Amino acid sequence: MRQSLQRWYREHGRDLPWRRTRDPYAIWVSEVMLQQTQVATVIPYFQRWMQTLPGIPALAAAPQQQVLKLWEGLGYYRRALNLHKAAQILMRERNGEFPRDLEQVLALPGIGRTTAGGILSAAFDQPLPILDGNVKRVLARLVALQQPPSQCLPLLWQLSQQLLDPVQPRAFNQALMDLGATVCRPKKPHCGRCPWQADCSAYNRGQHQQLPMSAPRASRPHKQIAVAIVLRGKEILIDRRLESSMLSGLWEFPGGKIEPGETAAECVVREVKEEIGIDIEVVAPLATVEHVYTHFTVTLIAFICRYLGGEAQALQCSEVRWVSPAELSEFPFPGANQKLFPHLHAWLAEHGNTFEHT
C-alpha cells in the first residue's frame, strides 16, 4: 500500500509552494493556514505572508495589526495570533530556531498533534503520523468505519501510524493528504483512480458514497447586531476588540446585540455610550448584511450616526480611533464588518465626505 500510494503521488501529487522547501517556518505557516481552509484560498495568502514576514524573527517583530491584516479574509483569526505569539516565544527561548522535538513543538500555541506531525515530517522527515480532515476520510473509508471519525480518533491515529512509511514520511504524508483532497473526496469519490481501491473496505462493500458517517451538527444560533457608523467631520469612529473576545485584536464599527424590547436604532445609541462614552444620534439606516461564522450566524443592522459630544474612550474595547474613510482599508476588520464598506463608501459618495456634527 505504501508503494502504490507513492507511485500514485509521484505522478499525480500537487505542486504546492510550501512543498518546494524544507524550511520549518514556511511549512508551519502553511500548516496553520490550511486548518479549516481550502488550498486554493491559502496559496495567495501564504505567498503574501512569506514575502512580508519571511522568517521567525520578522514575524516575532511584526506589530499585531500587521499580522492580522495579512490574515484578513482567512477567518479563524486566533490562528494568526497564535503564530505571532509562538514566534515571539521562539525568539525569546530558542533564538528563533524552530524545534525538532515533538513535545517542544506541541508546547507552542496553536499547534496540535496533526500540525506538529505535518511540520516535523515535511521539514525533517521525522516518522510522525498526521490526521487532518482529508486523512480521516481516507482512513474511515479504508476500514469502512461505521461511526463518525470524530468518535474514533484513537483508532484512526493508530491506523495512520501503522500505514506511515518510516523511510519516506514526508512524501507519504503529503501523498495521503493529496489522495483525500483529489481522489477520496467527500462527495463522488474517484474510486477508479485510487491506488488503494482494492484494499478499501468501503468500496468493496459498496459503501464508499455513504462513508464516512457524519456526526450530528448542532444548529447555529443567530445573533442580531446593531452597528453605528459614527461620523465626525471627515472622520469615522472605529474600535478594537478586546483580547479576551472572539475576533480579538480586530477593528470594528461599534455596536452590540439588540436587547429585548429595544429597537436597533436605540441599541446603537446605548452601545456606543457604554463602549466608548460618547453621545450620538441616528441619522439614517445604512444597510443590513448577513454573515455566517463557524458556530453562529449574524445579521448586522448598520446606521449612519452623528457624533454629538463626549470624549471617545476605550471603556469596553481595547482601543478607539477616528480615521478617514480611505484609512479603513489599513485596519483588519472581521468579514461581517467588511460587507458594510461598499455601502458606506456609496453613502459618502452621495452625501459628501464631510459630515459636521451639530
Tab-separated table of C-alpha atoms in Angstrom:
chain	number	residue	atom	x	y	z
A	1	MET	CA	0.000	0.000	0.000
A	2	ARG	CA	2.860	2.375	0.740
A	3	GLN	CA	4.466	1.674	-2.614
A	4	SER	CA	1.246	2.046	-4.595
A	5	LEU	CA	0.469	5.354	-2.882
A	6	GLN	CA	3.978	6.676	-3.503
A	7	ARG	CA	3.788	5.704	-7.187
A	8	TRP	CA	0.446	7.474	-7.498
A	9	TYR	CA	1.834	10.557	-5.736
A	10	ARG	CA	4.867	10.830	-7.993
A	11	GLU	CA	2.521	11.035	-10.983
A	12	HIS	CA	-0.465	12.917	-9.556
A	13	GLY	CA	0.733	14.823	-6.470
A	14	ARG	CA	0.021	18.549	-6.253
A	15	ASP	CA	2.800	21.095	-6.735
A	16	LEU	CA	2.223	23.474	-3.824
A	17	PRO	CA	4.523	26.365	-2.822
A	18	TRP	CA	5.186	25.062	0.696
A	19	ARG	CA	6.263	21.698	-0.720
A	20	ARG	CA	9.188	23.290	-2.527
A	21	THR	CA	11.010	23.927	0.749
A	22	ARG	CA	12.267	22.199	3.871
A	23	ASP	CA	12.090	25.425	5.868
A	24	PRO	CA	10.142	24.534	9.034
A	25	TYR	CA	8.867	28.109	9.365
A	26	ALA	CA	7.290	28.133	5.899
A	27	ILE	CA	5.822	24.676	6.446
A	28	TRP	CA	4.486	25.725	9.856
A	29	VAL	CA	2.777	28.791	8.381
A	30	SER	CA	1.212	26.676	5.633
A	31	GLU	CA	0.009	24.012	8.066
A	32	VAL	CA	-1.708	26.609	10.241
A	33	MET	CA	-3.280	28.383	7.269
A	34	LEU	CA	-4.587	25.067	5.941
A	35	GLN	CA	-6.506	24.365	9.140
A	36	GLN	CA	-10.187	24.752	8.159
A	37	THR	CA	-9.235	26.460	4.869
A	38	GLN	CA	-9.070	25.226	1.257
A	39	VAL	CA	-5.705	25.011	-0.529
A	40	ALA	CA	-6.758	27.328	-3.372
A	41	THR	CA	-7.678	30.017	-0.840
A	42	VAL	CA	-4.453	29.596	1.137
A	43	ILE	CA	-1.924	29.858	-1.723
A	44	PRO	CA	-2.078	33.669	-2.292
A	45	TYR	CA	-2.215	34.317	1.462
A	46	PHE	CA	0.824	32.091	2.015
A	47	GLN	CA	2.813	33.773	-0.740
A	48	ARG	CA	1.968	37.269	0.517
A	49	TRP	CA	2.798	36.263	4.107
A	50	MET	CA	6.189	34.795	3.171
A	51	GLN	CA	7.105	37.878	1.132
A	52	THR	CA	6.237	40.156	4.048
A	53	LEU	CA	7.309	38.019	7.019
A	54	PRO	CA	9.911	35.601	5.604
A	55	GLY	CA	11.104	34.123	8.887
A	56	ILE	CA	10.525	33.735	12.606
A	57	PRO	CA	12.425	36.957	13.525
A	58	ALA	CA	10.300	39.029	11.127
A	59	LEU	CA	7.052	37.540	12.418
A	60	ALA	CA	8.036	37.986	16.058
A	61	ALA	CA	8.921	41.656	15.491
A	62	ALA	CA	5.821	42.486	13.435
A	63	PRO	CA	3.035	44.575	15.013
A	64	GLN	CA	-0.076	42.553	15.775
A	65	GLN	CA	-2.138	44.722	13.445
A	66	GLN	CA	0.140	43.852	10.509
A	67	VAL	CA	-0.180	40.140	11.288
A	68	LEU	CA	-3.974	40.348	11.430
A	69	LYS	CA	-4.122	42.432	8.248
A	70	LEU	CA	-2.116	39.801	6.368
A	71	TRP	CA	-4.563	37.197	7.671
A	72	GLU	CA	-7.677	39.241	6.888
A	73	GLY	CA	-10.215	37.136	5.000
A	74	LEU	CA	-8.887	33.726	6.081
A	75	GLY	CA	-11.036	33.671	9.208
A	76	TYR	CA	-10.246	31.862	12.456
A	77	TYR	CA	-8.028	34.793	13.460
A	78	ARG	CA	-6.871	33.046	16.599
A	79	ARG	CA	-4.561	31.067	14.303
A	80	ALA	CA	-2.706	34.243	13.310
A	81	LEU	CA	-2.444	35.435	16.899
A	82	ASN	CA	-1.042	32.056	17.961
A	83	LEU	CA	1.532	32.121	15.152
A	84	HIS	CA	2.607	35.575	16.297
A	85	LYS	CA	2.800	34.543	19.944
A	86	ALA	CA	4.696	31.331	19.145
A	87	ALA	CA	7.256	33.220	17.049
A	88	GLN	CA	7.907	35.569	19.971
A	89	ILE	CA	8.369	32.561	22.263
A	90	LEU	CA	10.847	31.010	19.818
A	91	MET	CA	12.841	34.239	19.620
A	92	ARG	CA	12.897	34.544	23.386
A	93	GLU	CA	13.688	30.920	24.223
A	94	ARG	CA	15.440	29.478	21.137
A	95	ASN	CA	16.922	32.478	19.309
A	96	GLY	CA	14.398	31.989	16.512
A	97	GLU	CA	15.150	28.328	15.816
A	98	PHE	CA	12.177	26.023	15.218
A	99	PRO	CA	12.408	22.943	17.476
A	100	ARG	CA	12.783	19.397	16.157
A	101	ASP	CA	11.419	17.737	19.281
A	102	LEU	CA	7.736	16.776	19.136
A	103	GLU	CA	6.940	17.758	22.717
A	104	GLN	CA	8.572	21.158	22.283
A	105	VAL	CA	6.566	21.761	19.108
A	106	LEU	CA	3.325	20.708	20.807
A	107	ALA	CA	4.033	23.195	23.599
A	108	LEU	CA	3.777	26.115	21.161
A	109	PRO	CA	0.444	27.974	20.976
A	110	GLY	CA	-1.917	26.773	18.259
A	111	ILE	CA	-0.070	23.568	17.371
A	112	GLY	CA	-1.808	20.242	17.867
A	113	ARG	CA	-0.734	16.720	17.070
A	114	THR	CA	-1.542	16.681	13.348
A	115	THR	CA	0.018	20.113	12.732
A	116	ALA	CA	3.150	19.061	14.606
A	117	GLY	CA	3.330	15.812	12.643
A	118	GLY	CA	2.887	17.668	9.378
A	119	ILE	CA	5.681	20.131	10.178
A	120	LEU	CA	8.214	17.648	11.525
A	121	SER	CA	7.637	15.057	8.811
A	122	ALA	CA	7.790	17.617	5.985
A	123	ALA	CA	10.724	19.646	7.327
A	124	PHE	CA	12.850	16.960	8.966
A	125	ASP	CA	11.469	13.633	7.617
A	126	GLN	CA	10.502	12.528	11.100
A	127	PRO	CA	8.194	9.444	11.032
A	128	LEU	CA	5.179	11.109	12.621
A	129	PRO	CA	1.579	10.470	11.548
A	130	ILE	CA	-0.996	13.085	10.609
A	131	LEU	CA	-4.779	13.103	10.873
A	132	ASP	CA	-6.334	16.085	9.129
A	133	GLY	CA	-9.815	16.052	7.612
A	134	ASN	CA	-8.681	14.526	4.319
A	135	VAL	CA	-6.758	11.756	6.050
A	136	LYS	CA	-9.655	10.954	8.392
A	137	ARG	CA	-11.909	10.445	5.378
A	138	VAL	CA	-9.427	8.172	3.576
A	139	LEU	CA	-8.863	6.015	6.642
A	140	ALA	CA	-12.547	5.858	7.574
A	141	ARG	CA	-13.371	4.524	4.104
A	142	LEU	CA	-10.358	2.231	4.064
A	143	VAL	CA	-11.672	0.300	7.086
A	144	ALA	CA	-15.378	1.035	6.420
A	145	LEU	CA	-15.705	2.787	9.763
A	146	GLN	CA	-19.317	2.580	10.916
A	147	GLN	CA	-19.083	5.580	13.246
A	148	PRO	CA	-18.278	9.259	12.686
A	149	PRO	CA	-14.473	9.687	12.549
A	150	SER	CA	-14.623	12.238	15.370
A	151	GLN	CA	-15.793	9.440	17.676
A	152	CYS	CA	-12.916	7.092	16.756
A	153	LEU	CA	-9.810	9.269	16.829
A	154	PRO	CA	-7.552	6.847	18.778
A	155	LEU	CA	-8.253	4.125	16.205
A	156	LEU	CA	-7.573	6.467	13.284
A	157	TRP	CA	-4.342	7.740	14.833
A	158	GLN	CA	-3.205	4.148	15.270
A	159	LEU	CA	-4.050	3.352	11.658
A	160	SER	CA	-2.248	6.446	10.373
A	161	GLN	CA	0.833	5.420	12.354
A	162	GLN	CA	0.716	1.832	11.058
A	163	LEU	CA	0.439	2.898	7.426
A	164	LEU	CA	3.126	5.603	7.659
A	165	ASP	CA	6.250	4.916	5.626
A	166	PRO	CA	9.103	5.242	8.170
A	167	VAL	CA	11.650	5.695	5.384
A	168	GLN	CA	9.833	8.453	3.481
A	169	PRO	CA	7.379	10.013	5.951
A	170	ARG	CA	7.403	13.437	4.245
A	171	ALA	CA	6.331	12.080	0.867
A	172	PHE	CA	3.914	9.572	2.391
A	173	ASN	CA	2.022	12.131	4.476
A	174	GLN	CA	1.803	14.535	1.558
A	175	ALA	CA	0.562	11.716	-0.674
A	176	LEU	CA	-2.062	10.713	1.873
A	177	MET	CA	-3.359	14.290	2.098
A	178	ASP	CA	-3.478	14.587	-1.691
A	179	LEU	CA	-5.325	11.295	-2.005
A	180	GLY	CA	-8.044	12.638	0.277
A	181	ALA	CA	-8.165	16.042	-1.387
A	182	THR	CA	-8.255	14.968	-5.034
A	183	VAL	CA	-9.484	11.343	-5.181
A	184	CYS	CA	-11.154	10.263	-1.940
A	185	ARG	CA	-13.327	13.363	-1.940
A	186	PRO	CA	-16.263	13.933	0.431
A	187	LYS	CA	-18.772	13.531	-2.409
A	188	LYS	CA	-18.421	11.500	-5.602
A	189	PRO	CA	-15.001	9.981	-4.828
A	190	HIS	CA	-12.932	8.975	-7.872
A	191	CYS	CA	-12.529	5.370	-6.771
A	192	GLY	CA	-11.392	4.255	-10.232
A	193	ARG	CA	-8.291	6.451	-9.867
A	194	CYS	CA	-7.434	5.339	-6.322
A	195	PRO	CA	-4.266	3.303	-5.736
A	196	TRP	CA	-5.942	1.748	-2.688
A	197	GLN	CA	-9.197	0.758	-4.354
A	198	ALA	CA	-8.574	-2.975	-3.982
A	199	ASP	CA	-7.805	-2.552	-0.271
A	200	CYS	CA	-10.730	-0.223	0.501
A	201	SER	CA	-13.390	-1.895	2.641
A	202	ALA	CA	-15.950	0.832	1.943
A	203	TYR	CA	-15.540	0.389	-1.820
A	204	ASN	CA	-15.658	-3.402	-1.613
A	205	ARG	CA	-18.881	-3.175	0.423
A	206	GLY	CA	-20.429	-0.572	-1.843
A	207	GLN	CA	-20.419	1.997	0.985
A	208	HIS	CA	-17.951	4.494	-0.456
A	209	GLN	CA	-20.719	7.022	-1.154
A	210	GLN	CA	-22.224	6.728	2.349
A	211	LEU	CA	-19.000	6.795	4.368
A	212	PRO	CA	-17.611	8.390	6.383
A	213	MET	CA	-20.577	8.876	8.658
A	214	SER	CA	-21.280	12.423	9.811
A	215	ALA	CA	-21.715	13.407	13.430
A	216	PRO	CA	-24.982	15.262	14.072
A	217	ARG	CA	-24.492	19.018	13.827
A	218	ALA	CA	-25.944	21.439	16.294
A	219	SER	CA	-27.981	24.223	14.737
A	220	ARG	CA	-26.221	27.564	14.501
A	221	PRO	CA	-27.646	30.251	16.793
A	222	HIS	CA	-28.461	33.581	15.179
A	223	LYS	CA	-27.455	36.990	16.538
A	224	GLN	CA	-28.826	40.391	15.601
A	225	ILE	CA	-26.247	43.142	15.992
A	226	ALA	CA	-26.838	46.863	15.593
A	227	VAL	CA	-23.834	48.810	14.299
A	228	ALA	CA	-23.058	52.539	14.371
A	229	ILE	CA	-21.092	54.287	11.642
A	230	VAL	CA	-20.304	57.385	13.691
A	231	LEU	CA	-19.215	60.365	11.607
A	232	ARG	CA	-17.439	63.437	12.944
A	233	GLY	CA	-16.417	65.856	10.226
A	234	LYS	CA	-14.278	63.811	7.832
A	235	GLU	CA	-13.645	61.044	10.365
A	236	ILE	CA	-15.259	57.702	11.212
A	237	LEU	CA	-15.109	56.047	14.628
A	238	ILE	CA	-13.706	52.510	14.907
A	239	ASP	CA	-12.738	50.417	17.911
A	240	ARG	CA	-10.510	47.417	18.514
A	241	ARG	CA	-11.957	44.280	20.062
A	242	LEU	CA	-10.794	43.112	23.478
A	243	GLU	CA	-8.092	40.435	23.618
A	244	SER	CA	-10.455	38.212	25.603
A	245	SER	CA	-13.217	38.359	22.975
A	246	MET	CA	-13.915	36.436	19.802
A	247	LEU	CA	-12.096	38.025	16.836
A	248	SER	CA	-9.747	39.626	19.343
A	249	GLY	CA	-7.441	42.308	18.023
A	250	LEU	CA	-9.602	43.105	15.005
A	251	TRP	CA	-11.159	46.506	14.425
A	252	GLU	CA	-14.884	47.088	14.002
A	253	PHE	CA	-17.614	49.671	13.937
A	254	PRO	CA	-19.057	49.952	17.469
A	255	GLY	CA	-22.327	48.249	18.322
A	256	GLY	CA	-23.779	45.222	20.019
A	257	LYS	CA	-26.649	42.805	20.482
A	258	ILE	CA	-30.141	44.226	20.389
A	259	GLU	CA	-31.822	43.757	23.764
A	260	PRO	CA	-35.459	42.587	24.120
A	261	GLY	CA	-37.865	45.499	23.701
A	262	GLU	CA	-35.176	47.670	22.128
A	263	THR	CA	-35.053	48.900	18.545
A	264	ALA	CA	-31.852	48.610	16.543
A	265	ALA	CA	-31.528	52.404	16.481
A	266	GLU	CA	-31.900	52.604	20.267
A	267	CYS	CA	-29.326	49.832	20.611
A	268	VAL	CA	-26.550	51.683	18.778
A	269	VAL	CA	-27.018	54.820	20.875
A	270	ARG	CA	-26.818	52.765	24.080
A	271	GLU	CA	-23.916	50.567	22.947
A	272	VAL	CA	-21.750	53.458	21.793
A	273	LYS	CA	-22.315	55.247	25.103
A	274	GLU	CA	-21.425	52.093	27.094
A	275	GLU	CA	-18.442	51.048	24.970
A	276	ILE	CA	-16.906	54.400	24.110
A	277	GLY	CA	-18.560	57.032	26.297
A	278	ILE	CA	-19.786	59.416	23.609
A	279	ASP	CA	-23.244	60.651	22.652
A	280	ILE	CA	-24.556	60.077	19.148
A	281	GLU	CA	-27.806	60.309	17.245
A	282	VAL	CA	-29.024	58.087	14.432
A	283	VAL	CA	-29.304	59.913	11.101
A	284	ALA	CA	-30.264	57.183	8.635
A	285	PRO	CA	-30.201	53.411	8.134
A	286	LEU	CA	-27.202	52.334	6.031
A	287	ALA	CA	-27.537	48.608	5.291
A	288	THR	CA	-28.424	45.199	6.684
A	289	VAL	CA	-25.962	42.383	5.948
A	290	GLU	CA	-25.817	38.692	6.800
A	291	HIS	CA	-22.664	36.763	7.685
A	292	VAL	CA	-22.010	33.135	8.589
A	293	TYR	CA	-19.387	32.183	11.164
A	294	THR	CA	-18.498	28.614	12.106
A	295	HIS	CA	-20.755	28.344	15.129
A	296	PHE	CA	-23.341	31.083	14.573
A	297	THR	CA	-24.859	33.431	12.012
A	298	VAL	CA	-25.174	37.169	12.393
A	299	THR	CA	-27.281	39.979	10.965
A	300	LEU	CA	-25.654	43.408	11.112
A	301	ILE	CA	-28.068	46.344	11.028
A	302	ALA	CA	-25.967	49.433	10.370
A	303	PHE	CA	-26.846	53.093	10.812
A	304	ILE	CA	-25.180	56.344	9.839
A	305	CYS	CA	-24.841	58.274	13.099
A	306	ARG	CA	-23.868	61.813	14.018
A	307	TYR	CA	-21.351	62.487	16.788
A	308	LEU	CA	-22.857	64.853	19.392
A	309	GLY	CA	-20.257	65.106	22.132
A	310	GLY	CA	-18.033	63.479	24.711
A	311	GLU	CA	-14.514	62.095	24.665
A	312	ALA	CA	-14.065	58.735	22.930
A	313	GLN	CA	-12.617	56.254	25.434
A	314	ALA	CA	-11.868	52.514	25.325
A	315	LEU	CA	-14.369	51.587	28.048
A	316	GLN	CA	-15.360	48.149	26.700
A	317	CYS	CA	-12.804	47.731	23.926
A	318	SER	CA	-9.020	47.843	23.749
A	319	GLU	CA	-8.588	50.982	21.601
A	320	VAL	CA	-10.611	53.629	19.738
A	321	ARG	CA	-9.658	55.776	16.767
A	322	TRP	CA	-11.128	58.392	14.477
A	323	VAL	CA	-9.997	57.597	10.922
A	324	SER	CA	-10.688	58.821	7.405
A	325	PRO	CA	-12.714	56.651	5.004
A	326	ALA	CA	-9.549	55.994	2.978
A	327	GLU	CA	-7.751	54.709	6.082
A	328	LEU	CA	-10.321	51.990	6.798
A	329	SER	CA	-8.559	49.566	4.445
A	330	GLU	CA	-5.393	49.785	6.561
A	331	PHE	CA	-7.079	48.098	9.533
A	332	PRO	CA	-8.003	44.404	9.843
A	333	PHE	CA	-11.799	44.042	10.110
A	334	PRO	CA	-13.996	40.941	10.557
A	335	GLY	CA	-15.780	39.680	7.468
A	336	ALA	CA	-19.201	40.903	8.585
A	337	ASN	CA	-17.935	44.476	9.024
A	338	GLN	CA	-16.161	44.378	5.666
A	339	LYS	CA	-19.511	43.773	3.978
A	340	LEU	CA	-20.549	47.247	5.143
A	341	PHE	CA	-17.655	49.023	3.379
A	342	PRO	CA	-19.271	49.268	-0.090
A	343	HIS	CA	-22.495	50.605	1.437
A	344	LEU	CA	-20.569	53.162	3.482
A	345	HIS	CA	-18.461	54.382	0.569
A	346	ALA	CA	-21.575	54.652	-1.619
A	347	TRP	CA	-23.348	56.682	1.077
A	348	LEU	CA	-20.373	59.003	1.478
A	349	ALA	CA	-20.109	59.463	-2.292
A	350	GLU	CA	-23.751	60.519	-2.387
A	351	HIS	CA	-23.824	62.713	0.699
A	352	GLY	CA	-20.292	64.078	0.704
A	353	ASN	CA	-17.282	63.060	2.763
A	354	THR	CA	-17.799	65.808	5.319
A	355	PHE	CA	-20.500	65.354	7.915
A	356	GLU	CA	-20.255	68.072	10.541
A	357	HIS	CA	-21.885	67.474	13.920
A	358	THR	CA	-24.386	69.971	15.268
